[in-house]
Short mmCIF file of C-alpha atoms and ligand atoms in Angstrom, two decimals:
data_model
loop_
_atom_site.label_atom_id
_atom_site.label_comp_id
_atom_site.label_asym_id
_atom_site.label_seq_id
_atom_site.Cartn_x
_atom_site.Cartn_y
_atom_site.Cartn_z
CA UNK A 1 110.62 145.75 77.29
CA UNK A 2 111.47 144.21 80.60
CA UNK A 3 110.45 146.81 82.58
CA UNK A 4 107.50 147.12 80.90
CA UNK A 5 106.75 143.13 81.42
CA UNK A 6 107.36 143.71 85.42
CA UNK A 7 105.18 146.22 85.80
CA UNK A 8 102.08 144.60 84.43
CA UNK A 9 99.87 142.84 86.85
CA UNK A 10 98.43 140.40 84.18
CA UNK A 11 100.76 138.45 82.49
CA UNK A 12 100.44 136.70 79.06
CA UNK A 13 101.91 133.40 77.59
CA UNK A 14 104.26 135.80 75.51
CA UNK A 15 105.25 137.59 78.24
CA UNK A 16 106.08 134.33 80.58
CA UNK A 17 108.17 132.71 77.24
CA UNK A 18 110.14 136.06 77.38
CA UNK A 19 111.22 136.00 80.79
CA UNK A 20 111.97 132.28 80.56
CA UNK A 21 114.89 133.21 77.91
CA UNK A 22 116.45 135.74 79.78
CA UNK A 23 120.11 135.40 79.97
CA UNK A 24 121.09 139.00 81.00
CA UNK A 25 122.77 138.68 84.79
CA UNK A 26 121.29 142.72 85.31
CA UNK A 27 117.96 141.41 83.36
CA UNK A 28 117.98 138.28 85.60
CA UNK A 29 118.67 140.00 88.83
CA UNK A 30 115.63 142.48 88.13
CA UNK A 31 113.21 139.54 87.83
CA UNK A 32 114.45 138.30 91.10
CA UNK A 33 114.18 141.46 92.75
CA UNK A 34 110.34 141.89 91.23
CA UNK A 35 109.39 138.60 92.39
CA UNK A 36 111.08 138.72 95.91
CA UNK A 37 108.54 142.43 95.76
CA UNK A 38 105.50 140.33 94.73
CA UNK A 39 106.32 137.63 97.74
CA UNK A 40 106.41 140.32 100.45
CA UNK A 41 103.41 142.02 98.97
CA UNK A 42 101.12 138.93 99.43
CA UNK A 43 103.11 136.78 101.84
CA UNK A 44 105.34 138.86 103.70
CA UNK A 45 108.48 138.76 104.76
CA UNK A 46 108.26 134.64 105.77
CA UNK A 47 109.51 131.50 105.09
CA UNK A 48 107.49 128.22 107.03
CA UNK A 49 109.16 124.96 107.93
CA UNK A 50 107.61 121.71 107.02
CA UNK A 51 109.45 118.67 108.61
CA UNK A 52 110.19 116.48 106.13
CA UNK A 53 109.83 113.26 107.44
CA UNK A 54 110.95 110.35 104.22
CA UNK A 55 109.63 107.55 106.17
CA UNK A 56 110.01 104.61 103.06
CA UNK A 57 111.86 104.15 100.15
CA UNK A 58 109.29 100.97 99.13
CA UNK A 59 108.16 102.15 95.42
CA UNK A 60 105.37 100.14 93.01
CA UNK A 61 106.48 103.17 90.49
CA UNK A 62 109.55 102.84 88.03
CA UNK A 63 110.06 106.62 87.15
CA UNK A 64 113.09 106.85 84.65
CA UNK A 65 115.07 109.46 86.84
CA UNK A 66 114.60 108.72 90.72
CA UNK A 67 116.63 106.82 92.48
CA UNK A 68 114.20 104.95 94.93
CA UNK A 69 112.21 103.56 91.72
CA UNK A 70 110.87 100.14 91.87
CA UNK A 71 114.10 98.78 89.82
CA UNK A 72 116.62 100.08 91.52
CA UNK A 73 118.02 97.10 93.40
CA UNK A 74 119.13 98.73 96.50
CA UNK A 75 118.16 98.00 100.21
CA UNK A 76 114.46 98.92 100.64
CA UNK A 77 113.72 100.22 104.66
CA UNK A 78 110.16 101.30 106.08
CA UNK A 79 110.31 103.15 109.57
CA UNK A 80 108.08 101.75 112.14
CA UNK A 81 104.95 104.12 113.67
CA UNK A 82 107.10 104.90 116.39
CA UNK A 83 109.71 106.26 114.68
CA UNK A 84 107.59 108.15 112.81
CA UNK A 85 105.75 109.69 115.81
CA UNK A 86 109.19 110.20 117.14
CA UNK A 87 110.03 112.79 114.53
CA UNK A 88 106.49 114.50 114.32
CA UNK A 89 106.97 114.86 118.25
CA UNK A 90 110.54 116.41 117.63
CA UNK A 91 108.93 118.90 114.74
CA UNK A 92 106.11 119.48 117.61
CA UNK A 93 108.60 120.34 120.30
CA UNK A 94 110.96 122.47 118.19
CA UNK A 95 107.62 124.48 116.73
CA UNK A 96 107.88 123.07 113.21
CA UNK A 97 104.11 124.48 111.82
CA UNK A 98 104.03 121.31 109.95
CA UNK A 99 105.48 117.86 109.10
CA UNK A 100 105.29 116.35 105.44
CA UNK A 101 105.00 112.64 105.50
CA UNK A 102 107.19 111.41 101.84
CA UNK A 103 107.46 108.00 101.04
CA UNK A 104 107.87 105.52 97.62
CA UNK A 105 104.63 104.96 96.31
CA UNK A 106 102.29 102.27 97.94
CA UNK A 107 98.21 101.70 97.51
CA UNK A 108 98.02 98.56 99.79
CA UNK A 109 95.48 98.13 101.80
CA UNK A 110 97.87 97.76 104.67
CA UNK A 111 99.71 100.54 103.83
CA UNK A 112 96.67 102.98 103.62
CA UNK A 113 95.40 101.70 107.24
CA UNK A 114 99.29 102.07 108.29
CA UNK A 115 99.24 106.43 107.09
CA UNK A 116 95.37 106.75 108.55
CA UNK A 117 96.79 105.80 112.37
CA UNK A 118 99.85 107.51 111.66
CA UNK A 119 97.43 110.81 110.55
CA UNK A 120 95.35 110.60 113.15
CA UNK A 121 98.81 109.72 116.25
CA UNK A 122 99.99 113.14 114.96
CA UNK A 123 96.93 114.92 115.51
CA UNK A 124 96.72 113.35 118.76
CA UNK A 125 100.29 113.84 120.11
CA UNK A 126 100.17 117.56 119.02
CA UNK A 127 96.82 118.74 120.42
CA UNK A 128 95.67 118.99 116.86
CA UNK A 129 98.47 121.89 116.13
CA UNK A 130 100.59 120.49 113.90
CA UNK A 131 99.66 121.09 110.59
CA UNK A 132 100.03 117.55 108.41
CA UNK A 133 101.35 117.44 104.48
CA UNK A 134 100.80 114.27 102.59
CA UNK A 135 103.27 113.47 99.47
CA UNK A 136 102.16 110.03 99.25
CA UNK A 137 101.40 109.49 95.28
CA UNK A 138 98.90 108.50 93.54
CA UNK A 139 95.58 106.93 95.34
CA UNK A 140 92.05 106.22 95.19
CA UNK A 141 89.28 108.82 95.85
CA UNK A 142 88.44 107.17 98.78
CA UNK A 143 91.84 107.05 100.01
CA UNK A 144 92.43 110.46 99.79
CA UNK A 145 88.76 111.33 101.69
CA UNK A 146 89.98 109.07 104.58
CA UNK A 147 93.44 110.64 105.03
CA UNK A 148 91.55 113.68 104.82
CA UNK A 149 88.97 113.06 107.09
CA UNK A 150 91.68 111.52 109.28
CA UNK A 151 93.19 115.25 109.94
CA UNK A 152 95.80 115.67 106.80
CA UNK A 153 94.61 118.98 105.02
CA UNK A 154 97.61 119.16 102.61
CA UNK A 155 98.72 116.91 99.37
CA UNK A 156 101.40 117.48 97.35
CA UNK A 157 101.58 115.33 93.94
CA UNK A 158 103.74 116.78 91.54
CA UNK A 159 102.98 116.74 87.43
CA UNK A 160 106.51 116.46 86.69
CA UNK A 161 105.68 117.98 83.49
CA UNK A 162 102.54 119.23 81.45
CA UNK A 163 103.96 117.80 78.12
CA UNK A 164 102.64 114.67 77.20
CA UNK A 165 105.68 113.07 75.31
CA UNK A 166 108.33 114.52 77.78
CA UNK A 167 106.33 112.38 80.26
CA UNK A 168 106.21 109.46 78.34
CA UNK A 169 109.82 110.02 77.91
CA UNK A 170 110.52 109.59 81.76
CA UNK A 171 108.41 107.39 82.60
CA UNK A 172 107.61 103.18 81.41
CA UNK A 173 104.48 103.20 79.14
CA UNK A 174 102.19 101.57 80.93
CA UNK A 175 99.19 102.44 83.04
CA UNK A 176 100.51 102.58 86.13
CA UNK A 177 102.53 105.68 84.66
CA UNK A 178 100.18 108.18 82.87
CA UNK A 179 99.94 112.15 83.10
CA UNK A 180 96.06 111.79 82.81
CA UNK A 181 95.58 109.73 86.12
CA UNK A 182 97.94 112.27 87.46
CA UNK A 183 95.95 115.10 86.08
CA UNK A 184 92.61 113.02 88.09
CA UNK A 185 93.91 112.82 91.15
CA UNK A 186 94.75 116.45 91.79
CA UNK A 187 91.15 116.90 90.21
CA UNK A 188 90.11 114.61 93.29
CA UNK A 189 92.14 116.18 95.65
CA UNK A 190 90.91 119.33 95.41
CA UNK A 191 87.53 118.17 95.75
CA UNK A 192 87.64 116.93 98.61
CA UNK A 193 89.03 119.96 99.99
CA UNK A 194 92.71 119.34 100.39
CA UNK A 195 95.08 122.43 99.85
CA UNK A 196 96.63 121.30 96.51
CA UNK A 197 99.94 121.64 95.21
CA UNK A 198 101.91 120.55 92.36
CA UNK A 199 105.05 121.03 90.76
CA UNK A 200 107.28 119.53 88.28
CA UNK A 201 111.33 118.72 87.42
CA UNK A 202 113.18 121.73 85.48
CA UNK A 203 116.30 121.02 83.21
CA UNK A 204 115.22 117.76 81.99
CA UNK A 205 116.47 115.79 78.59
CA UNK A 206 114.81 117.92 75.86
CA UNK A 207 112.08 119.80 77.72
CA UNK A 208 111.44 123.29 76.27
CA UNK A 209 110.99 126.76 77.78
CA UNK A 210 107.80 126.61 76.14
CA UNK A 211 107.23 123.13 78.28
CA UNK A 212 108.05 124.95 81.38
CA UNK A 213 105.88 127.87 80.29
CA UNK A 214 103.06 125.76 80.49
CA UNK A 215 103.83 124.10 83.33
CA UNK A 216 103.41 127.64 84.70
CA UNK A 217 100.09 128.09 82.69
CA UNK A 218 98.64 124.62 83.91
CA UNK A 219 99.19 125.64 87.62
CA UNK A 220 97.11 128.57 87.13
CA UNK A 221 94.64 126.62 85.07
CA UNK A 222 94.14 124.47 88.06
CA UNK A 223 93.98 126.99 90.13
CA UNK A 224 96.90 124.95 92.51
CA UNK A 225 97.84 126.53 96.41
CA UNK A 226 101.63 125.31 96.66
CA UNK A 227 104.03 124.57 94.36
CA UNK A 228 106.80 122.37 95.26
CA UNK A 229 109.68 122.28 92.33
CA UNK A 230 112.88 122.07 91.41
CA UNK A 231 116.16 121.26 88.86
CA UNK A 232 116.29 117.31 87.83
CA UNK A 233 119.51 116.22 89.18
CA UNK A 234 121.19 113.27 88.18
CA UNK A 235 121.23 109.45 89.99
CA UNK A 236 124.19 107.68 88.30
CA UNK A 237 121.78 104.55 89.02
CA UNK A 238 119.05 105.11 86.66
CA UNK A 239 117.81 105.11 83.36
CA UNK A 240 117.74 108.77 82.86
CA UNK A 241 121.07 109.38 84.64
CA UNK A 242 123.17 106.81 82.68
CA UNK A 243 121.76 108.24 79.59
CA UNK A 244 122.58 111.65 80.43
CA UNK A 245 126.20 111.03 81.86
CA UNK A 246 127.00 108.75 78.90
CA UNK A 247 125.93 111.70 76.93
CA UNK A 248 128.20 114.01 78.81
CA UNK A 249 124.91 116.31 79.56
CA UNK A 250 125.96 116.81 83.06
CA UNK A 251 128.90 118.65 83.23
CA UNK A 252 129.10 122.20 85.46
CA UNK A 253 127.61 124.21 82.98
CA UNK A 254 124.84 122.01 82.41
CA UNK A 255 124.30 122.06 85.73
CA UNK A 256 124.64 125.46 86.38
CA UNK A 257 121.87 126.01 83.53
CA UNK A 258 119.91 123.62 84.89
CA UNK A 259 120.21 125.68 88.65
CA UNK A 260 119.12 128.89 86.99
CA UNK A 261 116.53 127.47 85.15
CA UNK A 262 114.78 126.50 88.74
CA UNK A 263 115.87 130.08 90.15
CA UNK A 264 113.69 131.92 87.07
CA UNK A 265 110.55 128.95 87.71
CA UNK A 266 110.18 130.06 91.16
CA UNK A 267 110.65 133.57 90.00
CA UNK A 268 108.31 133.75 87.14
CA UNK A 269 106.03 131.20 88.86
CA UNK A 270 105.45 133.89 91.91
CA UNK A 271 104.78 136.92 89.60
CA UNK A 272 102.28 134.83 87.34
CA UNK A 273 100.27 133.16 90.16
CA UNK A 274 101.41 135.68 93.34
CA UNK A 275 99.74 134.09 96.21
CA UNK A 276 100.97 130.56 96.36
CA UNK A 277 102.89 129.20 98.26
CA UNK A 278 106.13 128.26 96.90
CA UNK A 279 108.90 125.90 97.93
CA UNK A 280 112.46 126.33 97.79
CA UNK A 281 113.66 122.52 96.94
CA UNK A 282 116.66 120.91 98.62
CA UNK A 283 117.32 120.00 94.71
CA UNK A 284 118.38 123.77 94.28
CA UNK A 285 121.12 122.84 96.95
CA UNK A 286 121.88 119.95 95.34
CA UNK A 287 123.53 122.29 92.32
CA UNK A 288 124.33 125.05 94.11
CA UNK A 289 125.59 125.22 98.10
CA UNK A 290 123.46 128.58 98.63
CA UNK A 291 120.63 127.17 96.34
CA UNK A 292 117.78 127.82 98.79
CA UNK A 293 118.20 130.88 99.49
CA UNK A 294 118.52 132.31 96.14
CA UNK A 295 114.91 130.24 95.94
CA UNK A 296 114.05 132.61 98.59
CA UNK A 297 115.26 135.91 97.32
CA UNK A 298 113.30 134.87 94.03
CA UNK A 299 110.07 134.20 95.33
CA UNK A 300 109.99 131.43 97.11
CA UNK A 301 108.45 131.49 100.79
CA UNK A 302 108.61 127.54 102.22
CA UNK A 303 111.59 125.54 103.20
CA UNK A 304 111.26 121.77 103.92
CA UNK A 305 113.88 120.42 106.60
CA UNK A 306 114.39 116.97 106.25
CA UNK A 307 113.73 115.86 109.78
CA UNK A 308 114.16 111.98 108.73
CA UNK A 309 116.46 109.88 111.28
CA UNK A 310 119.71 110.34 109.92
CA UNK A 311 120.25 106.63 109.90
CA UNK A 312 117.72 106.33 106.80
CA UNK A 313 118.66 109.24 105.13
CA UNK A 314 121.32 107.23 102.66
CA UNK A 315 118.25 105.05 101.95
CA UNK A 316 115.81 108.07 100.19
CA UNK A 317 117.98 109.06 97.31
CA UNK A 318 115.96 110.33 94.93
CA UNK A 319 119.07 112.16 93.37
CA UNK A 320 122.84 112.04 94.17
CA UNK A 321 124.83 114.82 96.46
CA UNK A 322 121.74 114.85 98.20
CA UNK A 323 122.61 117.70 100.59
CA UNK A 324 121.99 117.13 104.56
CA UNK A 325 122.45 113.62 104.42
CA UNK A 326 124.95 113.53 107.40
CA UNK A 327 123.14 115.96 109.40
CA UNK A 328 120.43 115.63 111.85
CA UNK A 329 117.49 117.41 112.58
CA UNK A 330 118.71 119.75 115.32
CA UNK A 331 121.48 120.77 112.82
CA UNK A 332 119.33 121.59 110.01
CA UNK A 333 116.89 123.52 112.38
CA UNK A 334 120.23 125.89 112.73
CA UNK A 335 121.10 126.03 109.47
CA UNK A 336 118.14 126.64 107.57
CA UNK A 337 116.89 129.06 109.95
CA UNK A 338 120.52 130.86 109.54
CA UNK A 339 120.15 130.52 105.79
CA UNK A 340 116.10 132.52 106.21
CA UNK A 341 117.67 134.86 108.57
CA UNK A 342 120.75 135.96 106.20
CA UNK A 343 118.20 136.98 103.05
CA UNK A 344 116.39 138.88 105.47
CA UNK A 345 113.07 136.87 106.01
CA UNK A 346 111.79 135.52 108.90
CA UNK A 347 110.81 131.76 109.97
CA UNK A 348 107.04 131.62 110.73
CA UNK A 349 107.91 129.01 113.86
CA UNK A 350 104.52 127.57 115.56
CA UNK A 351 102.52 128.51 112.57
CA UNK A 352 100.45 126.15 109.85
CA UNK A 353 101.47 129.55 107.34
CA UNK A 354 99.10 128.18 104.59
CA UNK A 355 98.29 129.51 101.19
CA UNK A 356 97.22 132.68 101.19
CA UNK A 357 95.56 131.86 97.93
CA UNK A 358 93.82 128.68 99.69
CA UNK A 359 92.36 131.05 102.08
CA UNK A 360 91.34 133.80 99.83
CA UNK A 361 89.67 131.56 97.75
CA UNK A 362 87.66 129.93 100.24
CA UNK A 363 86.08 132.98 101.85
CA UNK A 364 85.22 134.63 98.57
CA UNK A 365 83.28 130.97 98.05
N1 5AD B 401 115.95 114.92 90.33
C1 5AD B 401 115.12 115.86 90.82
N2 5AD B 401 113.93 115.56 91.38
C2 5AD B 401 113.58 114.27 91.46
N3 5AD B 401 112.48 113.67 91.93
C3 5AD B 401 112.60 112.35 91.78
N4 5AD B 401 113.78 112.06 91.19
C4 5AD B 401 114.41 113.24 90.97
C5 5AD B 401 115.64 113.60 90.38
N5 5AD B 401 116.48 112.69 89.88
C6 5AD B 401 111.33 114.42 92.44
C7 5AD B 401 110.06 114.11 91.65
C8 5AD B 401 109.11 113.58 92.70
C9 5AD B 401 109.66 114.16 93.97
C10 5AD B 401 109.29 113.46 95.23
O1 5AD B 401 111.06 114.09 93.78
O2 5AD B 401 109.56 115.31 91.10
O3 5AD B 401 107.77 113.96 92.52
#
């Protein structure tokens, strides 16, 4: 039966629920191995760096589970457009492809005006070569067609999840919070030409195989280019962490489910969808120390090196034990590049390395 679901090439809801319930370690293993097949088929044997540069942990949102959220009464820090430039220069120098610019979520004027320069100093300092990724929220059309036409040609807004009570669930009821606008925006985004992605949290409070399933189906449905996702982890400080500690839902074994759960997404995302680009989350490290690269050896082709200043990086918790927080940049160069090298893939230094899928769509236009 489980060969038999490897070896087709078109997969069906059915088959997708099946390999979501595997338990099997052998059975599990295979599905690793047929995915990690699928990546080097289409992709090759590469992993990209994009710099992750978390540049403000100012938030309008008040998502139940992150950390940063808009109630959270911690110290709130934005880096100034040097700093910034600072880092993209460092992931310039050191032959980063790309930087992703992360921050809370923002739609002030100011704030807009504020990432535009920022867009277009990057371009600038870099000759145009380094490749820019937005993961910036929720904005207006327009917004996005200015960051665009200022030189970003990436945006990453996750779903979180396809299931419309699981997100009403984790996040207030209110407008600023809805799955709908969420579902507009990437609409918008790919519109205007932007390389999409999406992704959503695996291992939360009552969500389904079945939800995750068609999570899977949705990112086909929308035809997505990158998928950036990965196990919920737990921030003692919020609503969704307090309920889940208090109802002793986070012990090892959760966690470890939790960890595998992510492993199989990434697995069972690359055979469904095959050329996407796929990220291998620092939240997989979060639950496991060699959690990205068992992303890699199941499919997953992009790692994200947080290149923030390691003075903020105790200021963009989105999660606790968030991993690399005492390092800086020059370390994690070394160690994620060791971690690439050691499942056998190669770091695509110097190169944008986008989605194959973006590309193959567009000249078949
Ligand atoms: N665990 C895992 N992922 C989280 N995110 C936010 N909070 C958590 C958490 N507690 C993810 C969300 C968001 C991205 C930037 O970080 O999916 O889109």
């Amino acid at each position: 039966m489980l060969r038999d679901i490897l070896n087709k090439y078109e997969l069906d809801k059915s088959d997708l629920l099946y390999l979501m319930n595997l338990t099997d370690k052998d059975d599990l293993n295979m599905l690793y191995e047929k995915a990690y097949s699928i990546k080097e088929k289409f992709i090759g044997r590469k992993a990209y760096f994009r710099g992750l540069i978390e540049f403000s942990n100012v938030c309008i949102k008040d998502c139940y589970y992150c950390g940063i959220r808009k109630s959270s009464p911690q110290e709130r820090f934005s880096m100034t457009k040097e700093e910034i430039l600072s880092m993209a220069q460092w992931a310039y120098e050191n032959e980063y492809g790309s930087v992703t610019l992360q921050s809370g979520e923002r739609n002030d004027a100011e704030y807009v005006e504020f990432i535009t320069e920022i867009i277009k100093d990057i371009k600038n300092l870099s000759d145009a070569k380094l490749g820019i990724t937005l993961c910036l929220g929720e904005q207006s059309e327009e917004t996005y067609q200015r960051w665009f036409d200022a030189g970003a040609h990436r945006y990453l807004l996750r779903i979180e999840t396809t299931s419309k009570e699981l997100y009403k669930r984790i996040h207030p009821n209110d407008e600023l919070h809805s799955l709908q606008k969420r579902i507009d925006c990437l609409e918008a985004l790919k519109k205007i030409g932007y390389q999409v992605g999406t992704g959503v949290m695996i291992g939360l409070p009552s969500q389904t195989e079945e939800d995750l399933v068609n999570d899977i189906l949705f990112f086909k449905e929308k035809d997505i280019d990158m998928i950036g996702m990965g196990p919920y982890v737990v921030h003692k400080d919020t609503p969704m962490g307090i309920e889940v500690l208090t109802k002793n839902m986070d012990t090892e074994e959760e966690k470890a489910k939790r960890f595998e759960l992510g492993i199989k997404m990434i697995a069972i995302t690359r055979l469904y969808l095959k050329d996407v680009n796929i990220a291998a989350t620092t939240a997989l490290q979060a639950l496991n120390p060699l959690g990205r690269e068992l992303g890699l050896k199941a499919g997953a082709n992009i790692l994200m090196p947080i290149i923030t200043l390691q003075e903020y990086r105790y200021g963009y918790q989105l999660y606790d034990n968030k991993p690399c927080i005492d390092d800086d940049q020059n370390h994690c160069k070394v160690c994620l590049t060791g971690r690439v090298l050691s499942v056998g893939d190669m770091v695509g230094f110097a190169e944008w390395g986008d989605s194959p899928h973006f590309k193959v769509k567009n000249n078949s236009k």
